[in-house]
Amino acid sequence: MNKVKELPGEAIVAAAQEPSIKNSFLAYVQRVRGGDMGALPAVLGLVVLCVVFAVARPSFVTAINFANLFTQGAAITLIAMGLVFVLLLGEIDLSAGFASGVCAAVLAVTLASAGLPWYVCMAAAILTGVIIGTVLGSLVAKVGIPSFVVTLAAFLAFQGLVLVLVDEGTNISIRDDVVVAIANRNLPPWLGWALYLLCVAVFAAVQLRRARNRTKRGLVADPLSLIAFRVGMLALFAGLAVAALNLERSRNPALVSLTGVPIVVPVILVLLVVWTLVLRRTAFGRHLYAVGGNTEAARRAGIPVDRIKISAFVICSSMAAVGGIVAASRASSVDPNTGGSSVLLYAVGAAVIGGTSLFGGKGRVLDAVLGGAVVAVIENGMGLMGYGASVKYLVTGSVLLLAAGVDALARKRAAAAGLR
């Protein structure tokens, strides 16, 4: 009986494709060398910043400051999550900051003046975001005006609209308990642990299901050891975070207790899961990447490019509305500066720092969360060290420039390697 001899090259390929932690790590290193760095720069930058600030100011690693990081960066992160959809198209939305201000003003006016229930007011604010996104997206997709021009015009117009809504500078207080609780209250400790167990269990189930589906299709799947490592790391770091947040943070516990995971954290987690599923598991998500990668090729393939662009702007402005609601909740008020100042710059910076490409076709919603964490750490750490706004802007701008430079260099390396 004749035996088929296995060529040395085939043996090497077969060994490289054998599922193991070592081969998975080597494959990841190869992708990084080829220019596909993903969120690696953001993660490394976040670790370095945390170490630097922890050494310089030990108060940075206290439980109360850890909780402040979540509430401080929540609004920026939510707006950045919406901007990812527009950036994936290679477009930009310069009006997202003041769009959040307009939606926050709608929330405040309907709560204070009309006296409507909180859920009606929130729905009105989000609906305002949907309308804004539809108008902007239609001007870009149907009329053909560049997104930079459209959103710059909206950026200017929305400043005036906010002034109109708040009566030329009036500070509108928000006293609704539900709205205020979003960014200022915490979950009971037991509910925080329940959320932790749910997140770990769902993550493990998703990883196992993905591996099983790839095995059924005859594709190389992640080994169980690698899946166990990922789940273990998530369980470890998430468990440490929940334990830290469940510590007593009040200076006078006898008067008022301050424990638990901030309510805004599960809000961000739910939206992260939803939008990640939209991008990775739906035809809309695949079409969005296709349009961002090559618009003309996507059009010839029968993808409704105009509809995709309009939908992306609708999602962006809707998330800006959610960010505006969180910002209004944290301040317990709305004024002409809501959504202004550095909100837009920080939101765009968060998306890009996290790994979303300004050139389109590359990015994840998780990038906005990672970038938002970097921005929040810089803002918080610089404040603890006593630096003023000038230094904060300089450092944040430098980090943004570095992230954009890394993205540009990575794209060149990927093109040279024939990966894109």
Coordinates of C-alpha atoms in Angstrom, one line a residue:
M1 CA 0.0 0.0 0.0
N2 CA 1.5 3.3 -1.1
K3 CA 2.0 6.0 1.5
V4 CA 1.7 9.6 0.6
K5 CA 4.8 11.5 1.9
E6 CA 4.1 14.7 3.6
L7 CA 6.3 17.5 2.3
P8 CA 8.2 19.6 4.9
G9 CA 6.4 22.8 3.9
E10 CA 3.0 21.1 4.4
A11 CA 4.1 19.9 7.8
I12 CA 5.0 23.4 8.8
V13 CA 1.7 24.9 7.6
A14 CA -0.2 22.1 9.4
A15 CA 1.7 22.8 12.6
A16 CA 1.1 26.5 12.3
Q17 CA -2.6 25.9 11.9
E18 CA -2.9 23.5 14.8
P19 CA -4.9 25.3 17.5
S20 CA -2.8 26.2 20.5
I21 CA -2.1 29.2 22.7
K22 CA 1.4 29.4 21.2
N23 CA 0.2 29.4 17.6
S24 CA -2.5 31.9 18.4
F25 CA 0.0 34.2 20.0
L26 CA 2.4 33.9 17.0
A27 CA -0.5 34.6 14.6
Y28 CA -1.4 37.8 16.6
V29 CA 2.3 38.9 16.5
Q30 CA 2.3 38.4 12.8
R31 CA -0.9 40.5 12.4
V32 CA 0.7 43.3 14.5
R33 CA 3.9 43.2 12.4
G34 CA 1.7 43.4 9.3
G35 CA 0.1 46.6 10.5
D36 CA -3.1 45.2 12.1
M37 CA -2.4 46.6 15.6
G38 CA -6.0 46.9 16.7
A39 CA -6.5 48.3 20.2
L40 CA -2.9 47.4 21.3
P41 CA -1.6 51.0 21.4
A42 CA -4.7 52.1 23.4
V43 CA -4.3 49.3 25.9
L44 CA -0.6 49.9 26.3
G45 CA -1.1 53.6 26.6
L46 CA -3.8 53.1 29.2
V47 CA -1.6 50.9 31.3
V48 CA 1.4 53.3 31.1
L49 CA -0.8 56.3 32.1
C50 CA -2.3 54.5 35.0
V51 CA 1.1 53.4 36.3
V52 CA 2.5 57.0 35.9
F53 CA -0.4 58.6 37.7
A54 CA -0.5 56.0 40.4
V55 CA 3.1 56.6 41.2
A56 CA 2.8 60.4 41.0
R57 CA -0.4 60.6 42.9
P58 CA -1.3 57.6 45.1
S59 CA -4.9 59.1 45.5
F60 CA -5.4 58.1 41.8
V61 CA -5.8 54.4 42.8
T62 CA -8.4 55.0 45.6
A63 CA -11.9 53.6 45.3
I64 CA -13.6 56.9 45.1
N65 CA -11.3 58.1 42.2
F66 CA -11.8 54.8 40.4
A67 CA -15.6 55.4 40.5
N68 CA -15.1 59.0 39.4
L69 CA -13.3 57.8 36.3
F70 CA -16.4 56.0 35.1
T71 CA -18.8 58.9 35.6
Q72 CA -16.2 61.4 34.3
G73 CA -15.7 59.7 31.0
A74 CA -19.2 58.2 30.4
A75 CA -20.7 61.0 28.3
I76 CA -17.6 61.3 26.1
T77 CA -17.5 57.5 25.7
L78 CA -21.1 57.3 24.6
I79 CA -20.7 60.0 22.0
A80 CA -17.5 58.4 20.8
M81 CA -19.4 55.1 20.3
G82 CA -21.7 56.8 17.9
L83 CA -18.9 58.5 16.1
V84 CA -17.3 55.1 15.3
F85 CA -20.1 54.4 12.9
V86 CA -19.5 57.6 10.9
L87 CA -15.7 57.2 11.0
L88 CA -16.1 53.7 9.7
L89 CA -17.4 55.3 6.5
G90 CA -14.5 57.6 6.3
E91 CA -16.8 60.6 7.2
I92 CA -16.8 62.9 10.2
D93 CA -19.4 64.5 12.4
L94 CA -18.2 67.8 13.9
S95 CA -21.6 68.5 15.3
A96 CA -21.9 65.6 17.7
G97 CA -20.9 67.6 20.7
F98 CA -23.5 70.3 20.3
A99 CA -26.0 67.8 19.1
S100 CA -25.7 66.2 22.5
G101 CA -26.2 69.7 24.0
V102 CA -29.4 70.2 21.9
C103 CA -30.8 66.9 23.0
A104 CA -29.9 67.5 26.6
A105 CA -31.7 70.9 26.4
V106 CA -34.8 69.2 25.0
L107 CA -34.7 66.8 28.0
A108 CA -34.3 69.6 30.5
V109 CA -37.0 71.8 28.9
T110 CA -39.6 69.0 28.7
L111 CA -38.8 68.0 32.3
A112 CA -38.8 71.5 33.8
S113 CA -41.3 73.4 31.7
A114 CA -43.7 70.7 30.3
G115 CA -43.5 68.5 33.4
L116 CA -43.7 65.3 31.4
P117 CA -42.6 61.9 32.8
W118 CA -38.9 61.1 32.6
Y119 CA -39.3 58.4 30.0
V120 CA -41.2 60.7 27.7
C121 CA -38.5 63.4 28.0
M122 CA -35.7 60.9 27.3
A123 CA -37.6 59.6 24.3
A124 CA -38.0 63.2 23.1
A125 CA -34.3 63.8 23.5
I126 CA -33.3 60.6 21.6
L127 CA -35.9 61.4 18.9
T128 CA -34.3 64.8 18.5
G129 CA -31.0 63.0 17.9
V130 CA -32.6 60.7 15.3
I131 CA -34.0 63.7 13.4
I132 CA -30.7 65.5 13.5
G133 CA -28.9 62.4 12.2
T134 CA -31.5 61.9 9.4
V135 CA -31.1 65.5 8.2
L136 CA -27.3 65.4 8.3
G137 CA -27.1 62.0 6.7
S138 CA -29.5 63.0 3.9
L139 CA -27.5 66.1 3.1
V140 CA -24.3 64.0 2.9
A141 CA -25.7 61.0 1.1
K142 CA -28.4 62.5 -1.1
V143 CA -27.3 66.0 -1.8
G144 CA -23.6 65.1 -1.9
I145 CA -22.3 67.9 0.4
P146 CA -19.1 66.8 2.2
S147 CA -19.7 65.7 5.7
F148 CA -17.1 68.1 7.0
V149 CA -19.0 71.1 5.6
V150 CA -22.5 69.8 6.7
T151 CA -21.5 69.0 10.2
L152 CA -19.4 72.2 10.6
A153 CA -22.5 74.2 9.6
A154 CA -24.5 72.1 12.1
F155 CA -21.8 72.7 14.8
L156 CA -22.4 76.5 14.5
A157 CA -26.2 76.3 14.1
F158 CA -26.6 74.0 17.1
Q159 CA -24.8 76.5 19.4
G160 CA -27.5 79.0 18.6
L161 CA -30.3 76.4 19.0
V162 CA -29.0 75.5 22.5
L163 CA -29.2 79.2 23.4
V164 CA -32.8 79.4 22.1
L165 CA -33.8 76.3 24.1
V166 CA -32.3 77.6 27.4
D167 CA -33.6 81.2 27.0
E168 CA -30.3 82.8 26.0
G169 CA -28.2 81.5 28.8
T170 CA -30.5 80.2 31.5
N171 CA -29.3 77.3 33.6
I172 CA -32.1 74.7 33.7
S173 CA -32.0 72.5 36.8
I174 CA -32.9 68.8 36.5
R175 CA -34.6 67.4 39.6
D176 CA -36.1 64.2 38.4
D177 CA -34.7 61.4 40.6
V178 CA -34.5 58.8 37.8
V179 CA -32.6 61.1 35.4
V180 CA -30.2 62.4 38.1
A181 CA -29.6 58.8 39.2
I182 CA -28.1 57.7 35.9
A183 CA -24.7 59.4 36.5
N184 CA -24.9 60.0 40.2
R185 CA -26.2 56.8 41.8
N186 CA -24.8 53.3 42.2
L187 CA -26.1 49.8 42.0
P188 CA -26.5 47.8 45.2
P189 CA -23.3 45.7 45.8
W190 CA -25.2 42.4 45.3
L191 CA -26.5 43.6 42.0
G192 CA -23.0 44.6 40.9
W193 CA -21.8 41.1 41.6
A194 CA -24.8 39.6 39.8
L195 CA -23.9 41.8 36.8
Y196 CA -20.3 40.6 37.0
L197 CA -21.3 36.9 36.9
L198 CA -23.7 37.6 34.0
C199 CA -21.0 39.3 32.0
V200 CA -18.4 36.5 32.6
A201 CA -21.0 33.8 31.8
V202 CA -22.1 35.5 28.6
F203 CA -18.6 36.1 27.4
A204 CA -17.6 32.5 28.0
A205 CA -20.8 31.3 26.2
V206 CA -20.0 33.5 23.2
Q207 CA -16.4 32.3 23.0
L208 CA -17.4 28.6 23.2
R209 CA -20.2 29.1 20.6
R210 CA -17.8 30.8 18.2
A211 CA -15.2 28.0 18.6
R212 CA -17.9 25.3 18.0
N213 CA -19.3 27.0 15.0
R214 CA -15.9 27.4 13.4
T215 CA -15.1 23.7 14.1
K216 CA -18.4 22.7 12.4
R217 CA -17.4 24.7 9.3
G218 CA -14.0 23.0 9.2
L219 CA -12.2 26.2 10.2
V220 CA -9.4 26.6 12.7
A221 CA -11.0 27.5 16.1
D222 CA -9.4 28.9 19.2
P223 CA -8.2 26.2 21.6
L224 CA -10.1 25.7 24.9
S225 CA -7.0 26.7 26.8
L226 CA -7.0 30.1 25.0
I227 CA -10.7 30.6 25.7
A228 CA -10.2 29.7 29.3
F229 CA -7.3 32.2 29.5
R230 CA -9.5 35.0 28.1
V231 CA -12.4 34.2 30.4
G232 CA -10.1 34.0 33.3
M233 CA -8.5 37.4 32.6
L234 CA -12.0 39.0 32.2
A235 CA -13.1 37.3 35.5
L236 CA -10.0 38.5 37.3
F237 CA -10.0 42.2 36.2
A238 CA -13.7 42.6 36.3
G239 CA -13.9 41.0 39.7
L240 CA -11.2 43.4 41.0
A241 CA -13.1 46.3 39.5
V242 CA -16.4 45.3 41.1
A243 CA -14.7 44.6 44.5
A244 CA -13.1 48.1 44.4
L245 CA -16.3 49.8 43.5
N246 CA -18.2 48.0 46.3
L247 CA -15.8 49.4 48.9
E248 CA -17.2 52.2 51.1
R249 CA -16.2 55.5 49.4
S250 CA -18.0 57.9 51.7
R251 CA -16.0 60.0 54.1
N252 CA -18.8 59.8 56.6
P253 CA -20.5 56.4 56.2
A254 CA -22.7 57.1 59.2
L255 CA -24.3 60.0 57.4
V256 CA -24.5 58.6 53.8
S257 CA -23.1 55.4 52.4
L258 CA -21.4 55.4 49.0
T259 CA -20.9 51.9 47.6
G260 CA -21.6 49.9 44.4
V261 CA -21.0 50.0 40.7
P262 CA -22.2 53.4 39.1
I263 CA -25.5 52.9 37.2
V264 CA -23.9 54.4 34.1
V265 CA -21.5 51.4 33.8
P266 CA -24.3 48.8 32.9
V267 CA -25.7 51.5 30.5
I268 CA -22.4 51.6 28.6
L269 CA -22.1 47.8 28.7
V270 CA -25.5 47.2 27.3
L271 CA -25.0 49.7 24.4
L272 CA -21.5 48.2 23.8
V273 CA -23.0 44.7 23.4
V274 CA -25.9 45.9 21.2
W275 CA -23.7 48.0 18.8
T276 CA -21.0 45.3 18.7
L277 CA -23.6 42.8 17.7
V278 CA -25.0 45.2 15.0
L279 CA -21.5 45.6 13.5
R280 CA -20.4 42.0 13.7
R281 CA -23.6 40.0 13.3
T282 CA -25.9 41.9 10.9
A283 CA -25.9 42.6 7.2
F284 CA -25.9 46.3 8.1
G285 CA -22.6 46.0 9.9
R286 CA -21.0 44.1 7.0
H287 CA -22.3 46.7 4.6
L288 CA -21.0 49.5 6.7
Y289 CA -17.5 48.1 6.6
A290 CA -17.8 47.5 2.9
V291 CA -18.8 51.1 2.2
G292 CA -16.0 52.4 4.4
G293 CA -13.5 50.2 2.7
N294 CA -14.5 51.0 -0.9
T295 CA -17.6 53.0 -1.6
E296 CA -17.7 52.5 -5.3
A297 CA -17.1 48.8 -5.1
A298 CA -19.9 48.5 -2.4
R299 CA -22.3 50.4 -4.7
R300 CA -21.5 48.1 -7.6
A301 CA -22.1 45.1 -5.3
G302 CA -25.7 46.3 -4.8
I303 CA -25.2 47.7 -1.3
P304 CA -27.6 50.7 -0.7
V305 CA -24.8 53.1 0.1
D306 CA -27.0 56.1 0.7
R307 CA -29.1 54.3 3.2
I308 CA -26.1 53.0 5.0
K309 CA -24.6 56.5 5.3
I310 CA -27.9 58.0 6.6
S311 CA -28.2 55.2 9.1
A312 CA -24.7 55.8 10.4
F313 CA -25.4 59.5 11.0
V314 CA -28.7 58.6 12.7
I315 CA -26.9 56.2 15.1
C316 CA -24.2 58.8 15.7
S317 CA -26.6 61.6 16.6
S318 CA -28.8 59.2 18.7
M319 CA -25.7 58.2 20.7
A320 CA -24.9 61.9 21.0
A321 CA -28.4 62.3 22.6
V322 CA -27.7 59.5 25.0
G323 CA -24.3 61.1 25.9
G324 CA -26.2 64.4 26.4
I325 CA -28.6 62.8 28.8
V326 CA -25.8 61.4 30.8
A327 CA -24.0 64.7 30.8
A328 CA -27.1 66.5 32.0
S329 CA -27.6 63.8 34.7
R330 CA -24.1 64.3 36.0
A331 CA -24.4 68.1 36.2
S332 CA -28.1 67.9 37.3
S333 CA -28.6 70.8 34.9
V334 CA -28.3 72.1 31.3
D335 CA -26.7 75.4 30.3
P336 CA -25.3 76.9 27.0
N337 CA -22.0 75.1 27.5
T338 CA -23.5 71.6 27.6
G339 CA -22.0 69.6 24.8
G340 CA -19.6 72.5 24.0
S341 CA -16.0 73.2 25.0
S342 CA -13.9 70.1 24.4
V343 CA -16.7 67.5 24.2
L344 CA -16.5 67.0 20.5
L345 CA -12.7 66.9 20.4
Y346 CA -12.5 64.5 23.3
A347 CA -15.1 62.2 21.7
V348 CA -13.4 62.1 18.3
G349 CA -10.1 61.7 20.1
A350 CA -11.5 58.7 22.1
A351 CA -12.6 56.9 19.0
V352 CA -9.3 57.4 17.2
I353 CA -7.1 56.7 20.2
G354 CA -9.0 53.5 20.8
G355 CA -8.1 52.3 17.3
T356 CA -10.8 53.4 14.9
S357 CA -9.3 54.6 11.6
L358 CA -9.9 58.1 10.3
F359 CA -9.6 56.6 6.8
G360 CA -12.7 54.4 7.1
G361 CA -13.3 50.6 7.1
K362 CA -11.5 49.8 10.4
G363 CA -12.8 50.1 13.9
R364 CA -15.0 48.7 16.6
V365 CA -17.3 50.1 19.2
L366 CA -15.0 48.7 21.9
D367 CA -12.4 51.2 20.5
A368 CA -14.5 54.1 21.7
V369 CA -14.7 52.6 25.2
L370 CA -10.9 52.1 25.4
G371 CA -10.2 55.5 24.0
G372 CA -12.7 57.1 26.4
A373 CA -10.9 55.4 29.3
V374 CA -7.6 56.9 28.0
V375 CA -9.1 60.4 27.8
A376 CA -10.8 60.1 31.2
V377 CA -7.5 58.9 32.8
I378 CA -5.6 61.8 31.3
E379 CA -8.2 64.3 32.4
N380 CA -8.5 62.9 35.9
G381 CA -4.8 62.3 36.5
M382 CA -3.8 65.7 35.3
G383 CA -6.4 67.2 37.6
L384 CA -5.0 65.3 40.6
M385 CA -1.5 66.5 39.8
G386 CA -2.7 70.1 39.8
Y387 CA -2.2 70.8 36.1
G388 CA -4.5 73.4 34.4
A389 CA -6.6 73.1 31.2
S390 CA -3.6 74.1 29.0
V391 CA -1.5 71.1 30.0
K392 CA -4.5 68.8 29.7
Y393 CA -5.2 70.0 26.1
L394 CA -1.5 69.6 25.2
V395 CA -1.3 66.1 26.5
T396 CA -4.6 64.9 25.0
G397 CA -3.7 66.5 21.7
S398 CA -0.3 64.8 21.7
V399 CA -1.9 61.4 22.4
L400 CA -4.4 62.0 19.6
L401 CA -1.7 62.9 17.2
L402 CA 0.3 59.9 18.2
A403 CA -2.7 57.6 17.7
A404 CA -3.4 59.0 14.3
G405 CA 0.2 58.6 13.3
V406 CA 0.2 55.0 14.5
D407 CA -2.9 54.4 12.4
A408 CA -1.3 56.0 9.3
L409 CA 1.9 54.0 9.7
A410 CA 0.0 50.8 10.3
R411 CA -2.0 51.3 7.1
K412 CA 1.2 51.8 5.1
R413 CA 2.7 48.7 6.6
A414 CA -0.5 46.7 5.9
A415 CA -0.5 47.9 2.3
A416 CA 3.1 47.0 1.9
A417 CA 2.4 43.5 3.3
G418 CA -0.5 43.2 0.9
L419 CA -3.1 42.9 3.7
R420 CA -5.3 45.7 2.5

